[in-house]
Amino acid sequence: MKKIILSVLAPLLSYANYLDRADINIIYERFVKPNYTHEYTYRYDPLPIAKNNKAWRWEHKDFPRVIALLEFERFVQENQCFSVKGLAINGKDPEWAYISHQHVSVINYSHNPEKYDLHVFELDEHDFDFVMVNQTFEHVYDPIRCLKNIFKYMKPGGILYFNVPTTSIPHETPYHFYTGFTPVGIGAMLQEAGFELLSIGQWGNFEYLKKAFETQGFPDYRMLSNPGINHMHCPIIAWAFARKPENNV
């Protein structure tokens, strides 16, 4: 896999048995605080409808996933990411259409709960160079343990991408353990699991949040008057790219 070179890469954080206040401050200062800009707030205003041209159409889709998809495309293009041997956890998400890849193994918890439950996680191969898991970690009760289990099956230098809600309505109960993770929170979880952080992003919108809780549903872009505006103090979805250290074998 081509090595990613990023000017925003933070120095390695301390890898102790727990994260201290300095570690948390680094996550915030390096990866979260820089997003509080005018450009980031209005990056998708107006919404680039022309990009709604893949098999996974935006209509009838939860709108925060659309923004996460656009940001995924932006990251992989800027950093020339590609995958030789990928792993798609709980289905092949639409992000795979935006990254050059040769082979992707697709697993789904429902097909083999004994092996594919992320709390135990048993795979036959240990050298995946790009792993993707989306909208899943609110449904695991021990997210750091699950991240550590994924880490074991990745190639040194391999990239993990995942997105999670930061605010969400109850769904798939009783298997809904968290109503959301903050951007700093996902950075802390990844760090604790052994990953190097590459990027953290977020999106939120007051109108979306109001409609979601009023309807107990997941509004698509046609239901929102200004969907491209990112209200940073109202996060609804967060995503992260992280890397298994090169020297971890």
CSV table of C-alpha atoms in Angstrom, one decimal:
chain,number,residue,atom,x,y,z
A,1,MET,CA,0.0,0.0,0.0
A,2,LYS,CA,1.3,3.4,-0.9
A,3,LYS,CA,2.5,5.3,2.1
A,4,ILE,CA,0.4,8.2,3.1
A,5,ILE,CA,2.2,11.5,3.6
A,6,LEU,CA,0.3,14.1,5.6
A,7,SER,CA,1.4,17.5,6.7
A,8,VAL,CA,-1.1,17.3,9.5
A,9,LEU,CA,0.2,14.2,11.1
A,10,ALA,CA,0.6,14.6,14.8
A,11,PRO,CA,3.7,13.3,16.5
A,12,LEU,CA,3.2,10.0,18.1
A,13,LEU,CA,1.1,10.3,21.3
A,14,SER,CA,2.2,8.5,24.4
A,15,TYR,CA,1.3,4.8,24.4
A,16,ALA,CA,0.8,4.2,28.1
A,17,ASN,CA,-1.8,2.0,29.7
A,18,TYR,CA,-4.2,4.9,29.6
A,19,LEU,CA,-4.5,8.4,28.0
A,20,ASP,CA,-3.6,11.3,30.2
A,21,ARG,CA,-4.7,14.9,29.8
A,22,ALA,CA,-1.8,15.7,27.6
A,23,ASP,CA,-2.8,13.0,25.2
A,24,ILE,CA,-6.4,14.2,25.1
A,25,ASN,CA,-5.3,17.8,24.5
A,26,ILE,CA,-3.1,16.7,21.6
A,27,ILE,CA,-6.1,14.9,20.0
A,28,TYR,CA,-8.2,18.0,20.3
A,29,GLU,CA,-5.6,20.5,19.2
A,30,ARG,CA,-4.2,18.5,16.3
A,31,PHE,CA,-7.3,16.9,14.9
A,32,VAL,CA,-10.5,18.5,16.1
A,33,LYS,CA,-9.9,22.2,16.8
A,34,PRO,CA,-8.5,22.9,13.2
A,35,ASN,CA,-12.0,22.0,11.8
A,36,TYR,CA,-13.6,25.0,13.4
A,37,THR,CA,-13.1,27.3,10.4
A,38,HIS,CA,-15.4,29.1,7.9
A,39,GLU,CA,-14.2,26.9,5.1
A,40,TYR,CA,-15.1,23.7,6.9
A,41,THR,CA,-18.5,25.0,8.0
A,42,TYR,CA,-19.5,25.9,4.4
A,43,ARG,CA,-17.5,23.3,2.4
A,44,TYR,CA,-20.7,21.7,1.0
A,45,ASP,CA,-22.9,24.8,0.7
A,46,PRO,CA,-24.3,24.6,-1.8
A,47,LEU,CA,-24.6,20.9,-1.8
A,48,PRO,CA,-22.6,19.3,-4.8
A,49,ILE,CA,-25.6,17.5,-6.3
A,50,ALA,CA,-23.5,16.5,-9.3
A,51,LYS,CA,-21.6,14.1,-7.1
A,52,ASN,CA,-24.8,12.1,-6.6
A,53,ASN,CA,-23.8,9.9,-9.6
A,54,LYS,CA,-22.9,6.5,-8.1
A,55,ALA,CA,-24.9,3.4,-7.6
A,56,TRP,CA,-25.5,4.4,-4.0
A,57,ARG,CA,-27.9,7.2,-4.5
A,58,TRP,CA,-28.4,9.9,-1.9
A,59,GLU,CA,-32.2,9.8,-2.0
A,60,HIS,CA,-33.7,7.9,0.9
A,61,LYS,CA,-30.3,7.8,2.7
A,62,ASP,CA,-29.5,9.3,6.1
A,63,PHE,CA,-28.0,12.6,5.1
A,64,PRO,CA,-25.0,12.6,7.5
A,65,ARG,CA,-23.7,9.5,5.6
A,66,VAL,CA,-23.6,11.6,2.4
A,67,ILE,CA,-21.3,14.2,4.0
A,68,ALA,CA,-19.1,11.5,5.4
A,69,LEU,CA,-18.9,9.9,2.0
A,70,LEU,CA,-17.9,13.3,0.4
A,71,GLU,CA,-15.2,13.7,3.0
A,72,PHE,CA,-14.0,10.2,2.5
A,73,GLU,CA,-13.6,10.9,-1.2
A,74,ARG,CA,-11.7,14.1,-0.4
A,75,PHE,CA,-9.3,12.4,1.9
A,76,VAL,CA,-8.4,9.4,-0.3
A,77,GLN,CA,-7.9,11.7,-3.3
A,78,GLU,CA,-5.6,14.1,-1.4
A,79,ASN,CA,-3.6,11.3,0.1
A,80,GLN,CA,-3.6,8.9,-2.9
A,81,CYS,CA,-5.0,6.0,-0.8
A,82,PHE,CA,-5.5,2.6,-2.4
A,83,SER,CA,-5.9,-0.9,-1.2
A,84,VAL,CA,-4.5,-4.3,-2.3
A,85,LYS,CA,-6.3,-6.3,0.3
A,86,GLY,CA,-9.3,-4.7,2.0
A,87,LEU,CA,-11.8,-5.7,4.7
A,88,ALA,CA,-15.4,-4.5,4.7
A,89,ILE,CA,-17.0,-5.1,8.1
A,90,ASN,CA,-20.8,-5.5,8.2
A,91,GLY,CA,-21.2,-5.1,4.4
A,92,LYS,CA,-19.4,-3.3,1.6
A,93,ASP,CA,-20.2,0.4,2.2
A,94,PRO,CA,-20.4,3.0,-0.6
A,95,GLU,CA,-17.0,4.4,0.3
A,96,TRP,CA,-15.4,1.5,-1.5
A,97,ALA,CA,-16.5,3.0,-4.9
A,98,TYR,CA,-14.2,6.0,-4.2
A,99,ILE,CA,-11.0,4.1,-3.4
A,100,SER,CA,-8.9,2.1,-5.9
A,101,HIS,CA,-8.9,-1.5,-4.6
A,102,GLN,CA,-7.9,-4.9,-5.9
A,103,HIS,CA,-9.7,-7.3,-3.5
A,104,VAL,CA,-12.2,-6.7,-0.6
A,105,SER,CA,-13.3,-9.4,1.8
A,106,VAL,CA,-16.8,-8.7,3.0
A,107,ILE,CA,-18.0,-10.0,6.3
A,108,ASN,CA,-21.2,-9.5,8.2
A,109,TYR,CA,-22.0,-10.2,11.8
A,110,SER,CA,-25.4,-11.8,10.9
A,111,HIS,CA,-23.8,-14.4,8.7
A,112,ASN,CA,-21.6,-15.8,11.5
A,113,PRO,CA,-22.1,-14.2,14.9
A,114,GLU,CA,-19.7,-16.6,16.6
A,115,LYS,CA,-16.8,-15.4,14.4
A,116,TYR,CA,-17.7,-11.9,13.3
A,117,ASP,CA,-18.9,-10.4,16.6
A,118,LEU,CA,-16.3,-7.7,17.0
A,119,HIS,CA,-15.9,-8.5,20.7
A,120,VAL,CA,-14.4,-11.9,19.8
A,121,PHE,CA,-13.6,-11.5,16.1
A,122,GLU,CA,-11.9,-14.5,14.4
A,123,LEU,CA,-10.6,-14.2,10.9
A,124,ASP,CA,-8.4,-16.5,8.9
A,125,GLU,CA,-6.1,-13.7,7.5
A,126,HIS,CA,-4.0,-11.1,9.3
A,127,ASP,CA,-2.8,-8.7,6.6
A,128,PHE,CA,-5.5,-6.4,5.5
A,129,ASP,CA,-4.2,-3.0,4.4
A,130,PHE,CA,-7.5,-1.1,4.4
A,131,VAL,CA,-10.3,-1.8,6.8
A,132,MET,CA,-13.7,-0.1,6.8
A,133,VAL,CA,-16.5,-0.2,9.4
A,134,ASN,CA,-19.3,2.3,9.5
A,135,GLN,CA,-22.2,3.1,11.8
A,136,THR,CA,-21.5,0.0,13.9
A,137,PHE,CA,-19.7,1.1,17.1
A,138,GLU,CA,-22.8,2.4,18.7
A,139,HIS,CA,-24.0,-1.2,18.6
A,140,VAL,CA,-21.0,-2.7,20.5
A,141,TYR,CA,-20.8,-2.5,24.2
A,142,ASP,CA,-17.0,-2.5,24.4
A,143,PRO,CA,-15.7,-0.3,21.5
A,144,ILE,CA,-12.0,-0.2,22.5
A,145,ARG,CA,-11.9,-4.0,22.8
A,146,CYS,CA,-13.5,-4.2,19.3
A,147,LEU,CA,-10.9,-1.8,17.9
A,148,LYS,CA,-8.1,-3.8,19.4
A,149,ASN,CA,-9.5,-7.0,17.8
A,150,ILE,CA,-9.6,-5.2,14.3
A,151,PHE,CA,-6.1,-4.0,14.9
A,152,LYS,CA,-4.8,-7.6,15.2
A,153,TYR,CA,-5.9,-8.4,11.6
A,154,MET,CA,-4.3,-5.4,9.9
A,155,LYS,CA,-1.0,-5.2,8.1
A,156,PRO,CA,1.5,-2.7,9.7
A,157,GLY,CA,0.9,0.6,7.9
A,158,GLY,CA,-2.7,-0.4,7.1
A,159,ILE,CA,-5.5,2.1,7.3
A,160,LEU,CA,-8.7,1.9,9.3
A,161,TYR,CA,-11.6,4.1,8.3
A,162,PHE,CA,-14.8,4.3,10.3
A,163,ASN,CA,-17.7,6.6,11.0
A,164,VAL,CA,-20.0,6.8,14.0
A,165,PRO,CA,-22.9,8.9,15.2
A,166,THR,CA,-22.2,11.6,17.6
A,167,THR,CA,-25.9,12.0,18.2
A,168,SER,CA,-28.6,9.5,17.2
A,169,ILE,CA,-32.1,8.4,17.9
A,170,PRO,CA,-32.5,4.9,19.5
A,171,HIS,CA,-32.4,2.2,16.9
A,172,GLU,CA,-31.8,-1.6,16.6
A,173,THR,CA,-32.7,-1.9,20.3
A,174,PRO,CA,-31.7,-3.6,22.6
A,175,TYR,CA,-28.4,-3.6,20.7
A,176,HIS,CA,-27.9,0.1,20.8
A,177,PHE,CA,-25.4,1.0,23.6
A,178,TYR,CA,-24.3,4.5,22.8
A,179,THR,CA,-26.3,7.4,21.4
A,180,GLY,CA,-23.0,8.9,20.0
A,181,PHE,CA,-19.3,9.4,20.3
A,182,THR,CA,-17.7,12.8,20.2
A,183,PRO,CA,-14.8,13.5,17.7
A,184,VAL,CA,-12.3,13.7,20.6
A,185,GLY,CA,-13.9,10.4,22.0
A,186,ILE,CA,-13.2,8.5,18.8
A,187,GLY,CA,-9.7,9.8,18.7
A,188,ALA,CA,-9.2,8.6,22.2
A,189,MET,CA,-10.6,5.2,21.5
A,190,LEU,CA,-8.4,4.7,18.4
A,191,GLN,CA,-5.3,5.9,20.4
A,192,GLU,CA,-6.1,3.5,23.2
A,193,ALA,CA,-6.4,0.7,20.8
A,194,GLY,CA,-2.9,1.3,19.4
A,195,PHE,CA,-3.6,3.3,16.2
A,196,GLU,CA,-1.9,6.4,15.0
A,197,LEU,CA,-4.4,9.1,14.1
A,198,LEU,CA,-4.4,10.5,10.6
A,199,SER,CA,-7.6,12.6,10.5
A,200,ILE,CA,-10.9,13.2,12.4
A,201,GLY,CA,-13.9,15.0,10.9
A,202,GLN,CA,-17.4,15.8,11.9
A,203,TRP,CA,-20.7,17.2,10.6
A,204,GLY,CA,-23.9,18.5,12.3
A,205,ASN,CA,-26.9,20.5,11.4
A,206,PHE,CA,-29.6,21.9,13.8
A,207,GLU,CA,-32.4,21.3,11.3
A,208,TYR,CA,-31.4,17.7,10.7
A,209,LEU,CA,-31.3,17.1,14.5
A,210,LYS,CA,-34.7,18.6,15.0
A,211,LYS,CA,-36.3,16.6,12.2
A,212,ALA,CA,-34.7,13.3,13.3
A,213,PHE,CA,-36.0,13.5,16.9
A,214,GLU,CA,-39.4,14.8,15.8
A,215,THR,CA,-39.9,12.0,13.3
A,216,GLN,CA,-37.8,9.3,14.9
A,217,GLY,CA,-36.3,8.8,11.5
A,218,PHE,CA,-33.3,9.6,9.4
A,219,PRO,CA,-33.9,12.6,7.0
A,220,ASP,CA,-32.4,12.7,3.6
A,221,TYR,CA,-31.1,15.8,1.9
A,222,ARG,CA,-34.4,16.7,0.3
A,223,MET,CA,-36.0,17.2,3.7
A,224,LEU,CA,-33.5,19.9,4.7
A,225,SER,CA,-33.4,23.5,3.6
A,226,ASN,CA,-29.6,24.0,4.1
A,227,PRO,CA,-28.1,20.5,4.3
A,228,GLY,CA,-24.6,21.5,3.3
A,229,ILE,CA,-24.0,23.9,6.3
A,230,ASN,CA,-22.0,22.2,9.0
A,231,HIS,CA,-23.0,23.4,12.5
A,232,MET,CA,-19.9,22.5,14.4
A,233,HIS,CA,-21.5,22.9,17.8
A,234,CYS,CA,-24.2,20.4,16.9
A,235,PRO,CA,-22.2,17.3,15.8
A,236,ILE,CA,-24.3,14.4,14.5
A,237,ILE,CA,-21.7,12.2,12.7
A,238,ALA,CA,-17.9,11.8,13.1
A,239,TRP,CA,-15.4,9.9,11.2
A,240,ALA,CA,-11.7,9.0,11.4
A,241,PHE,CA,-8.8,7.6,9.5
A,242,ALA,CA,-6.1,5.9,11.6
A,243,ARG,CA,-3.1,3.7,10.8
A,244,LYS,CA,-1.6,0.7,12.4
A,245,PRO,CA,2.0,1.7,13.1
A,246,GLU,CA,4.6,0.6,10.6
A,247,ASN,CA,6.8,-1.0,13.3
A,248,ASN,CA,4.0,-3.1,14.8
A,249,VAL,CA,4.4,-6.6,13.6
